Coordinates of C-alpha atoms and ligand atoms in Angstrom, one line a residue:
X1 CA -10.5 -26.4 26.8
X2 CA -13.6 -24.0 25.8
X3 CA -13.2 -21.3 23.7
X4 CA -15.0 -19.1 26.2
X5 CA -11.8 -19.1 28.2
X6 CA -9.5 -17.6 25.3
X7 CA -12.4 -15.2 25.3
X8 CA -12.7 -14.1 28.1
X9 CA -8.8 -14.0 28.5
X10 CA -8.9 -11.9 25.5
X11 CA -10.5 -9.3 26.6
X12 CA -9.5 -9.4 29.6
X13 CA -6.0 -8.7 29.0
X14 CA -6.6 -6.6 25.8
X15 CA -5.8 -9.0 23.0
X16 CA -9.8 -8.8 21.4
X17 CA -13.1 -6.7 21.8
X18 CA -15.9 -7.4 20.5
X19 CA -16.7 -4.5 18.2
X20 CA -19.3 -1.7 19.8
X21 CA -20.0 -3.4 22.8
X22 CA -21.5 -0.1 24.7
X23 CA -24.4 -0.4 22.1
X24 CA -24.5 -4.2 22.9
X25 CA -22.3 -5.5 20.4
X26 CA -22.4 -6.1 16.4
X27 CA -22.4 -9.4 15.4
X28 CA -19.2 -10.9 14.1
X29 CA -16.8 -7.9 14.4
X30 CA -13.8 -7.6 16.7
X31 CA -11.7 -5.1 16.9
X32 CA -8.2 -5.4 18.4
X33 CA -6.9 -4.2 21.2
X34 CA -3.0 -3.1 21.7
X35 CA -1.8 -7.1 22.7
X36 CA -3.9 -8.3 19.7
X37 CA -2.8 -6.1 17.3
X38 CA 0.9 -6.6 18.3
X39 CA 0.6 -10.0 17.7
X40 CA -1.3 -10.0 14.5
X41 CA 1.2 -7.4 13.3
X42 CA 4.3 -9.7 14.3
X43 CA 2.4 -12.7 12.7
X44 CA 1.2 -10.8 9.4
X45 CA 5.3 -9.5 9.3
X46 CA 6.5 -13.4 9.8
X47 CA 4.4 -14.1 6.8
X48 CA 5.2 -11.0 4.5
X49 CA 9.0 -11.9 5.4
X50 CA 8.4 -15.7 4.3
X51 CA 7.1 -14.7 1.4
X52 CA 8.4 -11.4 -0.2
X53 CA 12.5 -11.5 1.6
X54 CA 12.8 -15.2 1.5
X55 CA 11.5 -15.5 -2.1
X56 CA 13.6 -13.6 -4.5
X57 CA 11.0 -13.6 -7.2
X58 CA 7.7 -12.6 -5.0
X59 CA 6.3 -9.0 -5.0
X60 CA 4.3 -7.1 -3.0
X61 CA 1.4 -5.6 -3.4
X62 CA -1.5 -2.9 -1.9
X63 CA -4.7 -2.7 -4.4
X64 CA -8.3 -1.0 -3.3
X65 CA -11.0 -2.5 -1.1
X66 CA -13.3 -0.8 -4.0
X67 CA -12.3 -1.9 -7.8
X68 CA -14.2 -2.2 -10.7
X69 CA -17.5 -4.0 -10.4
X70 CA -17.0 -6.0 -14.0
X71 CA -14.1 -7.8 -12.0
X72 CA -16.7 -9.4 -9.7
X73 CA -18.7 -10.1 -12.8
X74 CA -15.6 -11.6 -14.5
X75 CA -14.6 -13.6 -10.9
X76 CA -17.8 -15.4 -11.1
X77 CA -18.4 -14.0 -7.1
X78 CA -21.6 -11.7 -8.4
X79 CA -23.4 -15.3 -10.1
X80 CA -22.0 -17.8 -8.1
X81 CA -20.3 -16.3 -4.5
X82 CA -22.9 -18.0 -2.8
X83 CA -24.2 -19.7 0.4
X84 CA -26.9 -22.3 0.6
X85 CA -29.4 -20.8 3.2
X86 CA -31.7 -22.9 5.4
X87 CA -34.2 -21.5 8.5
X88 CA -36.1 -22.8 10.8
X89 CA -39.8 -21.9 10.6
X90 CA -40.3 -22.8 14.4
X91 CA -37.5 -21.0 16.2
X92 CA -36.4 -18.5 13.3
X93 CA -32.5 -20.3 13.5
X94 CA -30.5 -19.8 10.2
X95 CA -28.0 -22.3 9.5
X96 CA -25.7 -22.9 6.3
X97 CA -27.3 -25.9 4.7
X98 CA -24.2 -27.5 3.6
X99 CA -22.8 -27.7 7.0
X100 CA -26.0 -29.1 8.1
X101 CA -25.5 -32.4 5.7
X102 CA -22.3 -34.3 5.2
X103 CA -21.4 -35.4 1.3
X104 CA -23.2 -38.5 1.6
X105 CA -26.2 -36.9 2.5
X106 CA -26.5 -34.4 0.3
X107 CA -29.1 -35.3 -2.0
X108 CA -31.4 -34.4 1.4
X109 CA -34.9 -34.3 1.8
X110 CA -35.2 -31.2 3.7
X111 CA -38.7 -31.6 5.3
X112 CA -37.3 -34.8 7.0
X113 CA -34.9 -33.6 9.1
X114 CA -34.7 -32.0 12.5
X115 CA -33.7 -28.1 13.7
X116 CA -30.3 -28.8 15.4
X117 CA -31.7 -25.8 17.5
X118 CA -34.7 -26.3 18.6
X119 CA -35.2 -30.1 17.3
X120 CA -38.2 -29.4 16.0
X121 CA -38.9 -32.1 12.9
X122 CA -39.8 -30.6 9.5
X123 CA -39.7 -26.9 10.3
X124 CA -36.5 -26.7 7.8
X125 CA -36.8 -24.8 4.8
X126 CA -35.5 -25.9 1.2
X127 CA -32.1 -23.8 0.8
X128 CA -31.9 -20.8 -0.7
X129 CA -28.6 -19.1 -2.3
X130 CA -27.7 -16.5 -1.0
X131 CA -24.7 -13.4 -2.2
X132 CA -22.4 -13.1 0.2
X133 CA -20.9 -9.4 -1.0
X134 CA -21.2 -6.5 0.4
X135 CA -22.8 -3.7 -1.8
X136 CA -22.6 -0.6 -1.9
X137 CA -22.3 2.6 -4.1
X138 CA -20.3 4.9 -5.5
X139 CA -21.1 8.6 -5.8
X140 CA -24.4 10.6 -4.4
X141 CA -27.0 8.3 -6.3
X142 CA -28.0 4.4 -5.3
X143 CA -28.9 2.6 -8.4
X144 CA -28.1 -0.3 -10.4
X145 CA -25.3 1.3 -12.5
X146 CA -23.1 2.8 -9.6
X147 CA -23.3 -0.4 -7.7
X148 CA -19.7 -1.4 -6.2
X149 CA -19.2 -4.0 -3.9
X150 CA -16.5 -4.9 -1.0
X151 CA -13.7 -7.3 -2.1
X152 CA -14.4 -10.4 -0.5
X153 CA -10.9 -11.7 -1.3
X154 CA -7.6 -10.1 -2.4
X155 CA -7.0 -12.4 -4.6
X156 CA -8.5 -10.5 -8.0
X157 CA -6.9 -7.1 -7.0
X158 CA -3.3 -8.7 -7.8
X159 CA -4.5 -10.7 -11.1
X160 CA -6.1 -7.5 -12.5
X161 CA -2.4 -5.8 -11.6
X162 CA 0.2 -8.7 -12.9
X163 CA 1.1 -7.4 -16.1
X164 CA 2.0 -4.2 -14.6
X165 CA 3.5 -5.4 -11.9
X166 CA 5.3 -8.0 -14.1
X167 CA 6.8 -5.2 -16.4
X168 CA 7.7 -2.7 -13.7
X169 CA 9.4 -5.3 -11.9
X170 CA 11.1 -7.4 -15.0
X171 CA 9.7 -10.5 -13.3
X172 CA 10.5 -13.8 -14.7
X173 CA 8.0 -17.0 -14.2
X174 CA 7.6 -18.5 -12.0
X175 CA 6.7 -15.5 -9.6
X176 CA 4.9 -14.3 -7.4
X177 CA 2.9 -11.4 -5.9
X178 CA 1.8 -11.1 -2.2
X179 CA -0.9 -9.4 -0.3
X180 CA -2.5 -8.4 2.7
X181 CA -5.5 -6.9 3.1
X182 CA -9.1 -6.8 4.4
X183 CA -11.5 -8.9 2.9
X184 CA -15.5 -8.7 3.4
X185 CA -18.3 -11.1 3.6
X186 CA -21.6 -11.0 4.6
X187 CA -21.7 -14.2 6.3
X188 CA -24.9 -16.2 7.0
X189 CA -23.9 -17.9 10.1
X190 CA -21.0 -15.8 11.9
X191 CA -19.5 -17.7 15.0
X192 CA -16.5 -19.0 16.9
X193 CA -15.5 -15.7 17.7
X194 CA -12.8 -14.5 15.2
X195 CA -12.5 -17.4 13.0
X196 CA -15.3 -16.6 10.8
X197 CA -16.6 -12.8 10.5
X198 CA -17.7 -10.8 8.0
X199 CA -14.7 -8.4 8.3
X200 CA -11.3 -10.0 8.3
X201 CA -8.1 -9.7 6.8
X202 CA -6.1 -12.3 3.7
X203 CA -3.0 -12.8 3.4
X204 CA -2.2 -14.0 -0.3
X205 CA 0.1 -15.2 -2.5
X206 CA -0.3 -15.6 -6.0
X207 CA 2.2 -17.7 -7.8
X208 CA 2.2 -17.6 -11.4
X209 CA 3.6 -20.8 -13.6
X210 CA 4.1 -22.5 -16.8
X211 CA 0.9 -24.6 -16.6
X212 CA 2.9 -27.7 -17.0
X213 CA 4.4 -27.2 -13.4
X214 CA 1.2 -27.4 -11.9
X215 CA 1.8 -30.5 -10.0
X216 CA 5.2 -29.4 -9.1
X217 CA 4.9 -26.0 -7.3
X218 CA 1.2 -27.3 -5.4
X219 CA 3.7 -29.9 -4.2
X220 CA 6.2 -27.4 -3.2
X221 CA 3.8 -24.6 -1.9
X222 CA 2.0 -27.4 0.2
X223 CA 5.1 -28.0 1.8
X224 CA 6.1 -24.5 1.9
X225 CA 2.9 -23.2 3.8
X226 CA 2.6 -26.2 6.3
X227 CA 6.2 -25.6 7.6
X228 CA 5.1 -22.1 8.2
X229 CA 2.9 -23.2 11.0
X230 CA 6.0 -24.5 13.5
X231 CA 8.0 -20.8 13.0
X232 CA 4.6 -19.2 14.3
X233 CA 5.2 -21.9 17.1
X234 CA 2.1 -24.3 16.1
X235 CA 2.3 -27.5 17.8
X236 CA 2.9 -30.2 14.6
X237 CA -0.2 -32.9 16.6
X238 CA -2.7 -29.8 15.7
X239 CA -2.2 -29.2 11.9
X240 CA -2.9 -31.2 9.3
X241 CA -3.1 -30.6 5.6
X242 CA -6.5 -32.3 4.0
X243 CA -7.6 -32.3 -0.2
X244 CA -10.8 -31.3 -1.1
X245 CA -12.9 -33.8 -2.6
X246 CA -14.5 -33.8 -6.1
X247 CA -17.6 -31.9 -4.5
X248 CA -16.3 -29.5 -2.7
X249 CA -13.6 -27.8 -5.1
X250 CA -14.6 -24.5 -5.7
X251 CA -15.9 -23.4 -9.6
X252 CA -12.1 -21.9 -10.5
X253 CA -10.2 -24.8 -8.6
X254 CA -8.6 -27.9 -10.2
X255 CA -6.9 -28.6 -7.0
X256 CA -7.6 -27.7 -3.5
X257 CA -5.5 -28.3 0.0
X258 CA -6.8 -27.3 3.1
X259 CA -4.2 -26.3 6.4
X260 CA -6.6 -27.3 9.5
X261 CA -5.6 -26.6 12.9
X262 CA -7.6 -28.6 15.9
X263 CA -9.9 -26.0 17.3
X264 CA -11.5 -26.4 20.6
X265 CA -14.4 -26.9 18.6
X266 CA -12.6 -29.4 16.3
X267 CA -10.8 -29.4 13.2
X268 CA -11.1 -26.2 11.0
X269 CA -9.7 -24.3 8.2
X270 CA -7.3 -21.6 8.4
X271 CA -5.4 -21.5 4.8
X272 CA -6.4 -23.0 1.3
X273 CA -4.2 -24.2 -1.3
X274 CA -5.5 -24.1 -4.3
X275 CA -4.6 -24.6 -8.5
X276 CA -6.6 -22.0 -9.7
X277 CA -5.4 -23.0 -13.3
X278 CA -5.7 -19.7 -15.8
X279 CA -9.7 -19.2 -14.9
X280 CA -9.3 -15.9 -13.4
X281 CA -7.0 -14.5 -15.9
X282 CA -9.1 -16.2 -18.8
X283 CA -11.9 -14.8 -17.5
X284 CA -10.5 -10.8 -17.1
X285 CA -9.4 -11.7 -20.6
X286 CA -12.7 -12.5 -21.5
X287 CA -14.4 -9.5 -20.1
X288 CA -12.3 -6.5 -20.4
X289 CA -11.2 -7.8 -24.0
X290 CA -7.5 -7.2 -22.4
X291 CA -4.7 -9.6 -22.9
X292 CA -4.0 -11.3 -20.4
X293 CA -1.0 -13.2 -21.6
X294 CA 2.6 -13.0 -20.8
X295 CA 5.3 -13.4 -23.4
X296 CA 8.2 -16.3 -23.1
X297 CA 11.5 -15.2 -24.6
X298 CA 12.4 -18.5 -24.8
X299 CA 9.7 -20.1 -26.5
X300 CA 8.9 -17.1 -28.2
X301 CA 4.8 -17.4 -27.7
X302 CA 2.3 -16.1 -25.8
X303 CA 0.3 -18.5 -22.6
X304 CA -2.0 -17.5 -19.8
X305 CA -0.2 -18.6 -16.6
X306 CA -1.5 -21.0 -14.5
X307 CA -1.9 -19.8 -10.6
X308 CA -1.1 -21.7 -7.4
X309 CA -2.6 -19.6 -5.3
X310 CA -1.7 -20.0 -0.9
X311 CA -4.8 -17.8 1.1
X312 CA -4.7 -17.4 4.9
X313 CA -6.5 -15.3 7.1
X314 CA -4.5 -13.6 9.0
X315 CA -7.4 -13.7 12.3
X316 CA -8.1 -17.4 12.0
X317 CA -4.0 -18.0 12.2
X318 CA -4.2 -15.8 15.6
X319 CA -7.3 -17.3 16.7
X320 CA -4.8 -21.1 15.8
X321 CA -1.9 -19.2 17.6
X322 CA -4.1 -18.0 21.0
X323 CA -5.4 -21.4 20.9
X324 CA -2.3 -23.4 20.5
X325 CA -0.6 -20.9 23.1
X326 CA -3.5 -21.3 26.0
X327 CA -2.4 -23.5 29.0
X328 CA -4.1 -23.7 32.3
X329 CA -1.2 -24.4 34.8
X330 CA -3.1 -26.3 37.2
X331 CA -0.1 -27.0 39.4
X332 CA 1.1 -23.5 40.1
X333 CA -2.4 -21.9 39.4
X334 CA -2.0 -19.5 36.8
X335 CA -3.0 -19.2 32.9
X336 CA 0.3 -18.6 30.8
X337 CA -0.1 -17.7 26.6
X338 CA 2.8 -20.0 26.0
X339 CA 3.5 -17.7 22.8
X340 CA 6.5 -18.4 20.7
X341 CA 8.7 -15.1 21.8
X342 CA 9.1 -14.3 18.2
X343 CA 5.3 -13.4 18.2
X344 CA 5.0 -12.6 21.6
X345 CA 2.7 -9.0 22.2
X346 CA 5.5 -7.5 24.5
X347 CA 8.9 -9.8 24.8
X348 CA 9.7 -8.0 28.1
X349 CA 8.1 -6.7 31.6
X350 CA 11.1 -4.5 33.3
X351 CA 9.9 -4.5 37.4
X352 CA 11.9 -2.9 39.9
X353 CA 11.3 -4.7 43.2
X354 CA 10.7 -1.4 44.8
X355 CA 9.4 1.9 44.1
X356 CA 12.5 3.7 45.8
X357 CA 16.2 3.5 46.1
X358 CA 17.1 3.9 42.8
X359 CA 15.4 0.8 41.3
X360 CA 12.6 2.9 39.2
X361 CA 15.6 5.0 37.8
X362 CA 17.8 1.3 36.4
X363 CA 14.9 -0.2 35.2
X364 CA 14.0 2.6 32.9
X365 CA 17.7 2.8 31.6
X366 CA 17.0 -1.0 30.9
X367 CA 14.3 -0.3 28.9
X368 CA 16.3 2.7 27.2
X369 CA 18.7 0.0 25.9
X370 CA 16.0 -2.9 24.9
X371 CA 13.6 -0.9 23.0
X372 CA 15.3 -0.7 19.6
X373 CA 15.0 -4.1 19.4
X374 CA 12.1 -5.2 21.4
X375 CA 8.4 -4.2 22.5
X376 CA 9.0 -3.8 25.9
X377 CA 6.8 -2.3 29.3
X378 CA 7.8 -1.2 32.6
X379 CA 5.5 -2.4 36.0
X380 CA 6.2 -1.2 39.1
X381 CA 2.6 -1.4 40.4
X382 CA 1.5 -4.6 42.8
X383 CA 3.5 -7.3 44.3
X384 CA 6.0 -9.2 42.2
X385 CA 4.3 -11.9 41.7
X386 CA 1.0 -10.7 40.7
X387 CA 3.1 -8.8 38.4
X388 CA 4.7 -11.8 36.9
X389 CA 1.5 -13.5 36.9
X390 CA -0.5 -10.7 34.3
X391 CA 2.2 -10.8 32.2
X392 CA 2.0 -14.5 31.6
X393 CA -1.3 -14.3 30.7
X394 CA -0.2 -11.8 28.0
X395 CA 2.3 -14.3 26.6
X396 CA 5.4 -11.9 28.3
X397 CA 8.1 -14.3 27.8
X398 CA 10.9 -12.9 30.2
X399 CA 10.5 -10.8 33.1
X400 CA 13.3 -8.7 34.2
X401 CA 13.7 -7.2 37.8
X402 CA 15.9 -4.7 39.2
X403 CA 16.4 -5.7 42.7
X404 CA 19.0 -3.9 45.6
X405 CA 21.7 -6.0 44.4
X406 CA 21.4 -4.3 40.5
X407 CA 22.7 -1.0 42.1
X408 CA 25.8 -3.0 43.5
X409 CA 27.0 -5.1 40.8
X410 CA 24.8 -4.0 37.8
X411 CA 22.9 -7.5 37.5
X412 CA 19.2 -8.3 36.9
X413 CA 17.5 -11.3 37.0
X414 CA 15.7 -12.9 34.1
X415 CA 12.4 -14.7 34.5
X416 CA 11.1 -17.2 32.3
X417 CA 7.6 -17.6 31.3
X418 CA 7.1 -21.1 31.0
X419 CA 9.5 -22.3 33.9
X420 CA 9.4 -19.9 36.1
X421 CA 12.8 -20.4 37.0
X422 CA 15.1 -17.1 37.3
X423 CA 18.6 -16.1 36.3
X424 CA 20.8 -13.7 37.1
X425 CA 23.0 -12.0 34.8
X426 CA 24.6 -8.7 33.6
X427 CA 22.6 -5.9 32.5
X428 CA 25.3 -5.6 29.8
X429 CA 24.8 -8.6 28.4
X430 CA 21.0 -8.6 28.5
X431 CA 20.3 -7.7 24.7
X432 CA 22.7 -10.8 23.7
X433 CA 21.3 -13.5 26.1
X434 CA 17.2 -12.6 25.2
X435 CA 18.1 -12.9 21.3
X436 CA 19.4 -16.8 22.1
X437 CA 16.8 -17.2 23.8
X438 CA 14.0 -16.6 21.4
X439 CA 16.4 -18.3 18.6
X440 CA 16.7 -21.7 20.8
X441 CA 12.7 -21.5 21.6
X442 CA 11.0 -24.8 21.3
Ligands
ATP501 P1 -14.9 -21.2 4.7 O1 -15.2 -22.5 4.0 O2 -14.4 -21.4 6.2 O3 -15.9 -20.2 4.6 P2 -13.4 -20.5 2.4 O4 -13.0 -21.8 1.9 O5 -14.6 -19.8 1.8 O6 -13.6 -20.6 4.0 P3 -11.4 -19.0 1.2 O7 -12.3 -18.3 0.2 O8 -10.5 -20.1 0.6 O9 -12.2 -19.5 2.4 O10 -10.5 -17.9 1.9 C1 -9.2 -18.1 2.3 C2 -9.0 -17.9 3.8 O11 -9.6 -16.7 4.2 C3 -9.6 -19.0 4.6 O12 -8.8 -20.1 4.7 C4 -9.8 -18.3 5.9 O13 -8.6 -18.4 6.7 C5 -10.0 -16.9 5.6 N1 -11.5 -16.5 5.7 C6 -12.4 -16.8 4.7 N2 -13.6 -16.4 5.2 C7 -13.4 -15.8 6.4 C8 -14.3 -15.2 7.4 N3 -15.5 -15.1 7.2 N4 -13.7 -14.8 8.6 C9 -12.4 -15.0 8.8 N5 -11.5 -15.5 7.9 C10 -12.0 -16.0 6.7

């Protein structure tokens, strides 16, 4: 399966748009259209549930896009947020030099090896590194001193905000603080649609510890986050959890985890795992001559906490989810989003069979009792069937339709998504029998 089909379907049925696409597009922004953001909203919700009502001792938290430059400085992203650049002299083709060379090769001799574009031999460049923040400035005048910059992760916006948010809150460690948020990054090499461009959105946890525990809560958070992957309905054959190797641990980590789902264009990251240790916090010590400590009553001293810190992107885990949900049902020739229904866009299509008799009138009563709990639309428009047909492609999970016997006996009939098979049951009892069904979904 290409992922030129979960494009096209995409757009087609409103999930994503690539952004300004009457002025021919701009690279590597999408913007979401009312099935996509439905189901990023349901999935970001899943995850703030997971993490903030599940967890009796995790926060949330909102900070600015725009903070303090000196953070960025004190993060390490202004001297060392870089990519290794590498073009092609022949056919101008940029690539990211590490992905072009595997570990074992790294110690490359650049004017050796071939485009992977245009296969020309030796037009390579040696890499060059290469910022990957946004800049930009604050106030009327652009120079040096006013120079801000986009957060490229969430991540420093809740260590700069944990001792306030540690005394508001009375919060004992281990805790945590969560976040969602857009993240920015001028990326060299944008591609594979949503999973990698330069605007996109984090969702973050920040778990603060005894450093001691280190071991301990990785272990548990690895578990924690994986699981996670089968409520958002992941198949468990397409994600995997992999360790970084000595090379490719970043300058703050001591410990990193990657959660990979299998791509149609193979194996990718879509959450890191990572022991951050107390760099950052050492660091914002450092440079704002703050402390950055937290006081044990028990002990009665004063530590940095170490971090174990879980960071998804909210659009890669759609993209996994769209993905994971795409089946070409060959037999009965349709395309169906087999969504989980707890994540499902809309988790009802109400269709009378007919325009007339009354039908119109029950199915909008139907709706009337559904919508408090569910996200659901009405059709009357086309044959059943064809009406059935666009909704599976949205990931509807149940079609309901009012037919002649409804105005006898107050009964609809329920369709499934995935089976296509139909009951019939009372309108009463409708509510009762669609919340089984999406508990017993497998
Ligand atoms: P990559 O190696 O793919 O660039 P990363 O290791 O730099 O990713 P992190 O800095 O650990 O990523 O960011 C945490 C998460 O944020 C990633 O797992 C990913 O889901 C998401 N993310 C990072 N960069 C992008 C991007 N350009 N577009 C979409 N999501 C992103």
């Amino acid at each position: 399966m290409s992922i030129e089909k979960i494009v096209s379907l995409c757009k087609r049925r409103g999930f994503v748009f690539q952004s300004s696409e009457i002025y021919g597009g701009y690279g590597a922004v999408y913007d979401y259209g009312p099935l996509g953001i439905e189901l990023k909203n349901k999935i970001s919700q899943l995850w703030w549930k997971s993490m903030t009502q599940l967890h009796d001792n995790i926060v949330g938290l909102d900070s600015g896009i725009l903070m303090h430059p000196k953070i960025w400085k004190a993060s390490g992203h202004v001297d060392a947020f870089n990519d290794p650049l590498v073009d092609c002299k022949q056919c101008k083709a940029r690539f990211r030099s590490d992905e072009l060379v595997s570990e074992e090769t790294s110690a490359t001799d650049w004017s050796s090896l071939q485009c992977p574009k245009c296969g020309t031999k030796g037009s390579l460049t040696e890499p060059r590194q290469f910022n990957l923040m946004f800049k930009t400035h604050i106030g009327p005048i652009e120079n040096e001193s006013n120079t801000a910059y986009l957060r490229p992760e969430t991540a420093q916006g809740i260590y700069v905000n944990y001792l306030l948010t540690q005394n508001a809150m009375r919060l004992k460690i281990p805790f945590g603080i969560a976040q969602i948020g857009k993240a920015f990054r001028n990326e060299i090499v944008a591609r594979n649609f949503i999973f990698r461009t330069r605007e996109f959105e984090q969702m973050e946890m920040q778990y603060f510890i005894k450093p001691e525990n280190d071991d301990k809560s990785m272990e548990y958070w690895k578990n924690e986050r994986y699981n996670f992957y089968s409520l958002i309905g992941i198949d468990s054959n397409k994600i995997r959890l992999t360790e970084h190797g000595p090379n490719e641990l970043a300058h703050y980590a001591k410990e990193a985890w990657d959660i990979e789902y299998k791509f149609p264009f193979g194996w990718s990251e879509v959450e890191g795992i990572h022991n951050r240790t107390d760099f950052d916090l050492r660091m914002h010590q450092e440079h704002s001559g703050k402390k950055m400590e937290i006081f044990d009553q028990e002990s009665n001293h004063r530590y940095l906490p170490y971090i174990i810190e879980t960071s998804a992107g909210l659009n890669r885990m759609m993209l996994s989810v769209l993905s994971n949900a795409f089946w070409e049902d060959t037999d009965n020739n349709r395309i169906v989003m087999k969504l989980h229904p707890k994540i499902a866009p809309v988790t009802a299509v109400v269709c009378p069979l007919t325009k007339k008799d009354g039908l119109p009138e029950i199915g909008k009563a139907i709706i009337d009792i559904l919508k408090p709990n569910f996200k659901i639309i009405y059709d009357q428009q086309g044959s059943i069937g064809k009406r059935y047909y666009r909704q599976d492609e949205a990931g509807t999970p149940f079609g309901i339709t009012v037919d002649h016997q409804s105005k006898e006996d107050d009964t609809v009939t329920i369709r499934d998504r995935d089976t296509q098979t139909q009951e019939r049951i009372e309108i009463s009892n409708l509510l009762k029998v669609m919340k089984r069904k999406i508990e017993d979904y497998t």
